[in-house]
Amino acid sequence: MNTADFDLLSGLIRERSGLVLTPDKLYLLESRLTPVARKHGIEGLTELVAALRTRTDETVLLDVVEAMTTNESFFFRDSHMFDTFRDEVLPVLIENRQSTKRLRIWCAAASSGQEPYSIAMILKEMSAKLADWKIEILGTDISLEILERAKSGIYTQFEVQRGVPTNFLLTYFERAEEQWKIIDPILSMVQYRPFNLLDNPSVLGKFDVVFCRNVLIYFDEPTKSRILDDVSRMLAPDGVLLLGGAESVLGLCKAFETSVGQRGIYRLSGGQAAAPDQHPPAKPAGTPLTRPATPPAPPAPAAAPTVTPATKPATTPAAAPAAAPAAKPAVAPPAPGAAGQGATQGATAAPERSPLGGAGLRTTAG
Ligand SMILES: C[S@@+](CC[C@H](N)C(=O)[O-])C[C@H]1O[C@@H](n2cnc3c(N)ncnc32)[C@H](O)[C@@H]1O
């Protein structure tokens, strides 16, 4: 691929998604976009770029952007964050929301659903305290394809092995032939809709908690700052933002301050969001990467958790690991602090120590 073609492609991808591609990631463009060309009956990458130049078919660009997202995720990723969320963040919010009994949680880069379902399982474990609450968990992502996967709630043995405590596996999943399916009461706690983080999120409403994890690392600094400012405006004054292990607000957004002893968890400085933003008038959520035939998703209804307690023993040994699922080839994660400098999306975090039977996520299922 020549430089002009690379520049056009990386420019379009960045403009549409914020993802930064530098020339050392040329191999990624080639491996991921060849199938896109094939899908559209286009001979090769040169011809694909030519098609993008004339932009007669918008779906080609949508597929290109989608192909360049990497959707690496796993259940209870950075389990200490989920422990803190359950033990320190939620109790305060529950206390503060006694009069409204409402909680809105946004997973801003939900990928294949592991993160929102991890949250749902934690909340389900707290059903006794949340019996008549309205809890809304909204999962959004730029990739329509990955959102369809998330909605299915079906995971391979490898995927559940990577983070799901055994008692949660037995309680909140059921067998689906060779795979595992999230049970309906958990599935129905999460709503999904497409949303591009470059767009004005005000259409989504206010949230008490925002998980925006392992996506900012792939953007340049001005983009990160803008998104963080946007998120600050969507948070309740006592709301909480959770970032990924390699992400921080430092030097990017003054609206947030760190919380002592709570790594990766941020609150609004003095309860104040960033100043009003410069977004163009809001489009309906889902517009930018929604294919023409797909109508915008209706507003997500709030789902109240039911009170079924988890009853399965926590001591069942973990099932044997199976082969990794076929996926887009992952790329090495960007070094901390190197975001926007050649980072492509696709952090392959070293498999975290699973909380299965270990310290990590302490479960209350008994
Ligand atoms: C590495 S995954 C992170 C998933 C999950 N948050 C986690 O930490 O495990 C990053 C996700 O961000 C999504 N993404 C990338 N660019 C985006 C954008 N501009 N707007 C919304 N989502 C985006 C990708 O499609 C991908 O599913």
PDB file of N, CA, C and O and ligand atoms in Angstrom, residues 16-19 69-74 77 108-111 115 140-143 146 195-198 213-215 218-219 345 347, ligand 1:
ATOM      1  N   ARG A  16     -13.739   8.889  11.609  1.00  0.00           N
ATOM      2  CA  ARG A  16     -14.994   8.206  11.956  1.00  0.00           C
ATOM      3  C   ARG A  16     -15.029   7.618  13.353  1.00  0.00           C
ATOM      4  O   ARG A  16     -16.078   7.510  13.961  1.00  0.00           O
ATOM      5  N   SER A  17     -13.864   7.187  13.855  1.00  0.00           N
ATOM      6  CA  SER A  17     -13.887   6.437  15.121  1.00  0.00           C
ATOM      7  C   SER A  17     -12.941   6.977  16.180  1.00  0.00           C
ATOM      8  O   SER A  17     -13.056   6.613  17.350  1.00  0.00           O
ATOM      9  N   GLY A  18     -11.991   7.806  15.791  1.00  0.00           N
ATOM     10  CA  GLY A  18     -10.986   8.271  16.735  1.00  0.00           C
ATOM     11  C   GLY A  18      -9.772   7.359  16.793  1.00  0.00           C
ATOM     12  O   GLY A  18      -8.746   7.712  17.366  1.00  0.00           O
ATOM     13  N   LEU A  19      -9.870   6.174  16.205  1.00  0.00           N
ATOM     14  CA  LEU A  19      -8.753   5.217  16.286  1.00  0.00           C
ATOM     15  C   LEU A  19      -7.550   5.747  15.512  1.00  0.00           C
ATOM     16  O   LEU A  19      -7.673   6.160  14.362  1.00  0.00           O
ATOM     17  N   THR A  69     -11.759  -2.102  14.507  1.00  0.00           N
ATOM     18  CA  THR A  69     -11.935  -2.153  15.958  1.00  0.00           C
ATOM     19  C   THR A  69     -11.491  -3.531  16.440  1.00  0.00           C
ATOM     20  O   THR A  69     -11.689  -4.522  15.753  1.00  0.00           O
ATOM     21  N   THR A  70     -10.881  -3.553  17.567  1.00  0.00           N
ATOM     22  CA  THR A  70     -10.565  -4.838  18.199  1.00  0.00           C
ATOM     23  C   THR A  70     -11.382  -4.900  19.467  1.00  0.00           C
ATOM     24  O   THR A  70     -11.439  -3.924  20.217  1.00  0.00           O
ATOM     25  N   ASN A  71     -12.015  -6.026  19.656  1.00  0.00           N
ATOM     26  CA  ASN A  71     -13.057  -6.056  20.679  1.00  0.00           C
ATOM     27  C   ASN A  71     -12.674  -6.922  21.875  1.00  0.00           C
ATOM     28  O   ASN A  71     -13.536  -7.486  22.546  1.00  0.00           O
ATOM     29  N   GLU A  72     -11.399  -6.983  22.103  1.00  0.00           N
ATOM     30  CA  GLU A  72     -10.878  -7.752  23.224  1.00  0.00           C
ATOM     31  C   GLU A  72     -11.574  -7.368  24.539  1.00  0.00           C
ATOM     32  O   GLU A  72     -11.603  -6.200  24.916  1.00  0.00           O
ATOM     33  N   SER A  73     -12.119  -8.351  25.211  1.00  0.00           N
ATOM     34  CA  SER A  73     -12.746  -8.073  26.503  1.00  0.00           C
ATOM     35  C   SER A  73     -12.807  -9.364  27.294  1.00  0.00           C
ATOM     36  O   SER A  73     -12.734 -10.445  26.708  1.00  0.00           O
ATOM     37  N   PHE A  74     -12.938  -9.252  28.570  1.00  0.00           N
ATOM     38  CA  PHE A  74     -13.232 -10.444  29.347  1.00  0.00           C
ATOM     39  C   PHE A  74     -13.974 -10.103  30.627  1.00  0.00           C
ATOM     40  O   PHE A  74     -14.038  -8.945  31.034  1.00  0.00           O
ATOM     41  N   ARG A  77     -12.780  -7.997  34.137  1.00  0.00           N
ATOM     42  CA  ARG A  77     -11.429  -7.574  33.744  1.00  0.00           C
ATOM     43  C   ARG A  77     -10.882  -6.609  34.803  1.00  0.00           C
ATOM     44  O   ARG A  77     -11.561  -5.633  35.140  1.00  0.00           O
ATOM     45  N   ALA A 108     -19.455   2.354  28.144  1.00  0.00           N
ATOM     46  CA  ALA A 108     -19.306   3.161  26.927  1.00  0.00           C
ATOM     47  C   ALA A 108     -18.549   2.452  25.810  1.00  0.00           C
ATOM     48  O   ALA A 108     -18.526   2.942  24.683  1.00  0.00           O
ATOM     49  N   ALA A 109     -17.906   1.349  26.106  1.00  0.00           N
ATOM     50  CA  ALA A 109     -17.261   0.540  25.055  1.00  0.00           C
ATOM     51  C   ALA A 109     -17.522  -0.908  25.464  1.00  0.00           C
ATOM     52  O   ALA A 109     -16.655  -1.615  25.944  1.00  0.00           O
ATOM     53  N   ALA A 110     -18.764  -1.316  25.251  1.00  0.00           N
ATOM     54  CA  ALA A 110     -19.254  -2.570  25.846  1.00  0.00           C
ATOM     55  C   ALA A 110     -18.700  -3.809  25.158  1.00  0.00           C
ATOM     56  O   ALA A 110     -18.715  -4.902  25.724  1.00  0.00           O
ATOM     57  N   SER A 111     -18.259  -3.648  23.923  1.00  0.00           N
ATOM     58  CA  SER A 111     -17.728  -4.768  23.158  1.00  0.00           C
ATOM     59  C   SER A 111     -18.703  -5.947  23.190  1.00  0.00           C
ATOM     60  O   SER A 111     -19.900  -5.769  23.048  1.00  0.00           O
ATOM     61  N   GLU A 115     -18.261  -6.940  30.037  1.00  0.00           N
ATOM     62  CA  GLU A 115     -18.246  -5.915  31.081  1.00  0.00           C
ATOM     63  C   GLU A 115     -19.658  -5.632  31.621  1.00  0.00           C
ATOM     64  O   GLU A 115     -19.876  -5.725  32.846  1.00  0.00           O
ATOM     65  N   THR A 140     -22.962   0.436  25.144  1.00  0.00           N
ATOM     66  CA  THR A 140     -22.876   1.007  23.798  1.00  0.00           C
ATOM     67  C   THR A 140     -21.518   0.666  23.192  1.00  0.00           C
ATOM     68  O   THR A 140     -20.547   0.403  23.901  1.00  0.00           O
ATOM     69  N   ASP A 141     -21.465   0.695  21.880  1.00  0.00           N
ATOM     70  CA  ASP A 141     -20.214   0.443  21.171  1.00  0.00           C
ATOM     71  C   ASP A 141     -20.389   0.984  19.756  1.00  0.00           C
ATOM     72  O   ASP A 141     -21.504   1.092  19.255  1.00  0.00           O
ATOM     73  N   ILE A 142     -19.271   1.281  19.132  1.00  0.00           N
ATOM     74  CA  ILE A 142     -19.326   1.751  17.746  1.00  0.00           C
ATOM     75  C   ILE A 142     -19.617   0.591  16.787  1.00  0.00           C
ATOM     76  O   ILE A 142     -20.145   0.793  15.698  1.00  0.00           O
ATOM     77  N   SER A 143     -19.276  -0.605  17.204  1.00  0.00           N
ATOM     78  CA  SER A 143     -19.385  -1.757  16.302  1.00  0.00           C
ATOM     79  C   SER A 143     -20.747  -2.442  16.436  1.00  0.00           C
ATOM     80  O   SER A 143     -21.082  -2.985  17.489  1.00  0.00           O
ATOM     81  N   ILE A 146     -20.346  -6.313  16.955  1.00  0.00           N
ATOM     82  CA  ILE A 146     -20.001  -6.787  18.302  1.00  0.00           C
ATOM     83  C   ILE A 146     -21.197  -6.629  19.241  1.00  0.00           C
ATOM     84  O   ILE A 146     -21.381  -7.422  20.168  1.00  0.00           O
ATOM     85  N   PHE A 195     -23.346   3.464  19.707  1.00  0.00           N
ATOM     86  CA  PHE A 195     -22.992   4.859  19.997  1.00  0.00           C
ATOM     87  C   PHE A 195     -21.505   5.050  19.736  1.00  0.00           C
ATOM     88  O   PHE A 195     -20.673   4.266  20.176  1.00  0.00           O
ATOM     89  N   ASN A 196     -21.214   6.131  19.017  1.00  0.00           N
ATOM     90  CA  ASN A 196     -19.831   6.486  18.712  1.00  0.00           C
ATOM     91  C   ASN A 196     -19.369   7.515  19.735  1.00  0.00           C
ATOM     92  O   ASN A 196     -19.994   8.575  19.890  1.00  0.00           O
ATOM     93  N   LEU A 197     -18.291   7.219  20.435  1.00  0.00           N
ATOM     94  CA  LEU A 197     -17.816   8.122  21.485  1.00  0.00           C
ATOM     95  C   LEU A 197     -17.401   9.489  20.959  1.00  0.00           C
ATOM     96  O   LEU A 197     -17.198  10.414  21.734  1.00  0.00           O
ATOM     97  N   LEU A 198     -17.251   9.626  19.665  1.00  0.00           N
ATOM     98  CA  LEU A 198     -16.927  10.945  19.116  1.00  0.00           C
ATOM     99  C   LEU A 198     -18.156  11.838  19.077  1.00  0.00           C
ATOM    100  O   LEU A 198     -18.057  13.038  18.862  1.00  0.00           O
ATOM    101  N   ARG A 213     -13.794   1.818  29.588  1.00  0.00           N
ATOM    102  CA  ARG A 213     -12.563   1.093  29.884  1.00  0.00           C
ATOM    103  C   ARG A 213     -11.922   0.491  28.642  1.00  0.00           C
ATOM    104  O   ARG A 213     -12.577  -0.118  27.798  1.00  0.00           O
ATOM    105  N   ASN A 214     -10.623   0.698  28.564  1.00  0.00           N
ATOM    106  CA  ASN A 214      -9.806   0.094  27.507  1.00  0.00           C
ATOM    107  C   ASN A 214     -10.263   0.499  26.116  1.00  0.00           C
ATOM    108  O   ASN A 214     -10.272  -0.304  25.199  1.00  0.00           O
ATOM    109  N   VAL A 215     -10.625   1.754  25.990  1.00  0.00           N
ATOM    110  CA  VAL A 215     -10.917   2.303  24.665  1.00  0.00           C
ATOM    111  C   VAL A 215     -10.194   3.638  24.471  1.00  0.00           C
ATOM    112  O   VAL A 215      -9.661   3.896  23.388  1.00  0.00           O
ATOM    113  N   TYR A 218      -6.686   4.123  22.733  1.00  0.00           N
ATOM    114  CA  TYR A 218      -6.466   4.062  21.285  1.00  0.00           C
ATOM    115  C   TYR A 218      -6.693   5.394  20.584  1.00  0.00           C
ATOM    116  O   TYR A 218      -6.609   5.479  19.364  1.00  0.00           O
ATOM    117  N   PHE A 219      -7.022   6.420  21.367  1.00  0.00           N
ATOM    118  CA  PHE A 219      -7.297   7.726  20.783  1.00  0.00           C
ATOM    119  C   PHE A 219      -6.132   8.678  21.040  1.00  0.00           C
ATOM    120  O   PHE A 219      -5.331   8.466  21.947  1.00  0.00           O
ATOM    121  N   GLN A 345      -6.291  -0.027  17.994  1.00  0.00           N
ATOM    122  CA  GLN A 345      -7.152  -0.634  18.969  1.00  0.00           C
ATOM    123  C   GLN A 345      -6.878  -2.103  19.006  1.00  0.00           C
ATOM    124  O   GLN A 345      -6.681  -2.736  17.999  1.00  0.00           O
ATOM    125  N   ALA A 347      -5.888  -3.943  22.407  1.00  0.00           N
ATOM    126  CA  ALA A 347      -5.031  -4.338  23.497  1.00  0.00           C
ATOM    127  C   ALA A 347      -5.294  -5.783  23.850  1.00  0.00           C
ATOM    128  O   ALA A 347      -6.409  -6.172  24.078  1.00  0.00           O
TER     129      ALA A 347
HETATM  130  C1  LIG B   1     -10.814  -3.272  23.777  1.00  0.00           C
HETATM  131  S1  LIG B   1     -12.579  -3.165  23.762  1.00  0.00           S
HETATM  132  C2  LIG B   1     -12.898  -2.819  25.480  1.00  0.00           C
HETATM  133  C3  LIG B   1     -14.078  -3.599  25.984  1.00  0.00           C
HETATM  134  C4  LIG B   1     -14.373  -3.429  27.468  1.00  0.00           C
HETATM  135  N1  LIG B   1     -14.655  -2.078  27.819  1.00  0.00           N
HETATM  136  C5  LIG B   1     -13.249  -3.953  28.313  1.00  0.00           C
HETATM  137  O1  LIG B   1     -12.555  -3.163  28.953  1.00  0.00           O
HETATM  138  O2  LIG B   1     -13.036  -5.173  28.334  1.00  0.00           O
HETATM  139  C6  LIG B   1     -12.777  -1.571  22.994  1.00  0.00           C
HETATM  140  C7  LIG B   1     -14.151  -1.380  22.369  1.00  0.00           C
HETATM  141  O3  LIG B   1     -14.256   0.013  22.009  1.00  0.00           O
HETATM  142  C8  LIG B   1     -15.028   0.093  20.842  1.00  0.00           C
HETATM  143  N2  LIG B   1     -14.777   1.398  20.202  1.00  0.00           N
HETATM  144  C9  LIG B   1     -13.700   1.780  19.482  1.00  0.00           C
HETATM  145  N3  LIG B   1     -13.843   3.020  19.036  1.00  0.00           N
HETATM  146  C10 LIG B   1     -15.035   3.457  19.505  1.00  0.00           C
HETATM  147  C11 LIG B   1     -15.748   4.683  19.386  1.00  0.00           C
HETATM  148  N4  LIG B   1     -15.266   5.710  18.691  1.00  0.00           N
HETATM  149  N5  LIG B   1     -16.958   4.755  19.973  1.00  0.00           N
HETATM  150  C12 LIG B   1     -17.467   3.710  20.674  1.00  0.00           C
HETATM  151  N6  LIG B   1     -16.838   2.540  20.825  1.00  0.00           N
HETATM  152  C13 LIG B   1     -15.630   2.418  20.239  1.00  0.00           C
HETATM  153  C14 LIG B   1     -14.601  -1.107  20.023  1.00  0.00           C
HETATM  154  O4  LIG B   1     -15.546  -1.470  19.042  1.00  0.00           O
HETATM  155  C15 LIG B   1     -14.378  -2.169  21.096  1.00  0.00           C
HETATM  156  O5  LIG B   1     -15.482  -3.008  21.218  1.00  0.00           O
END
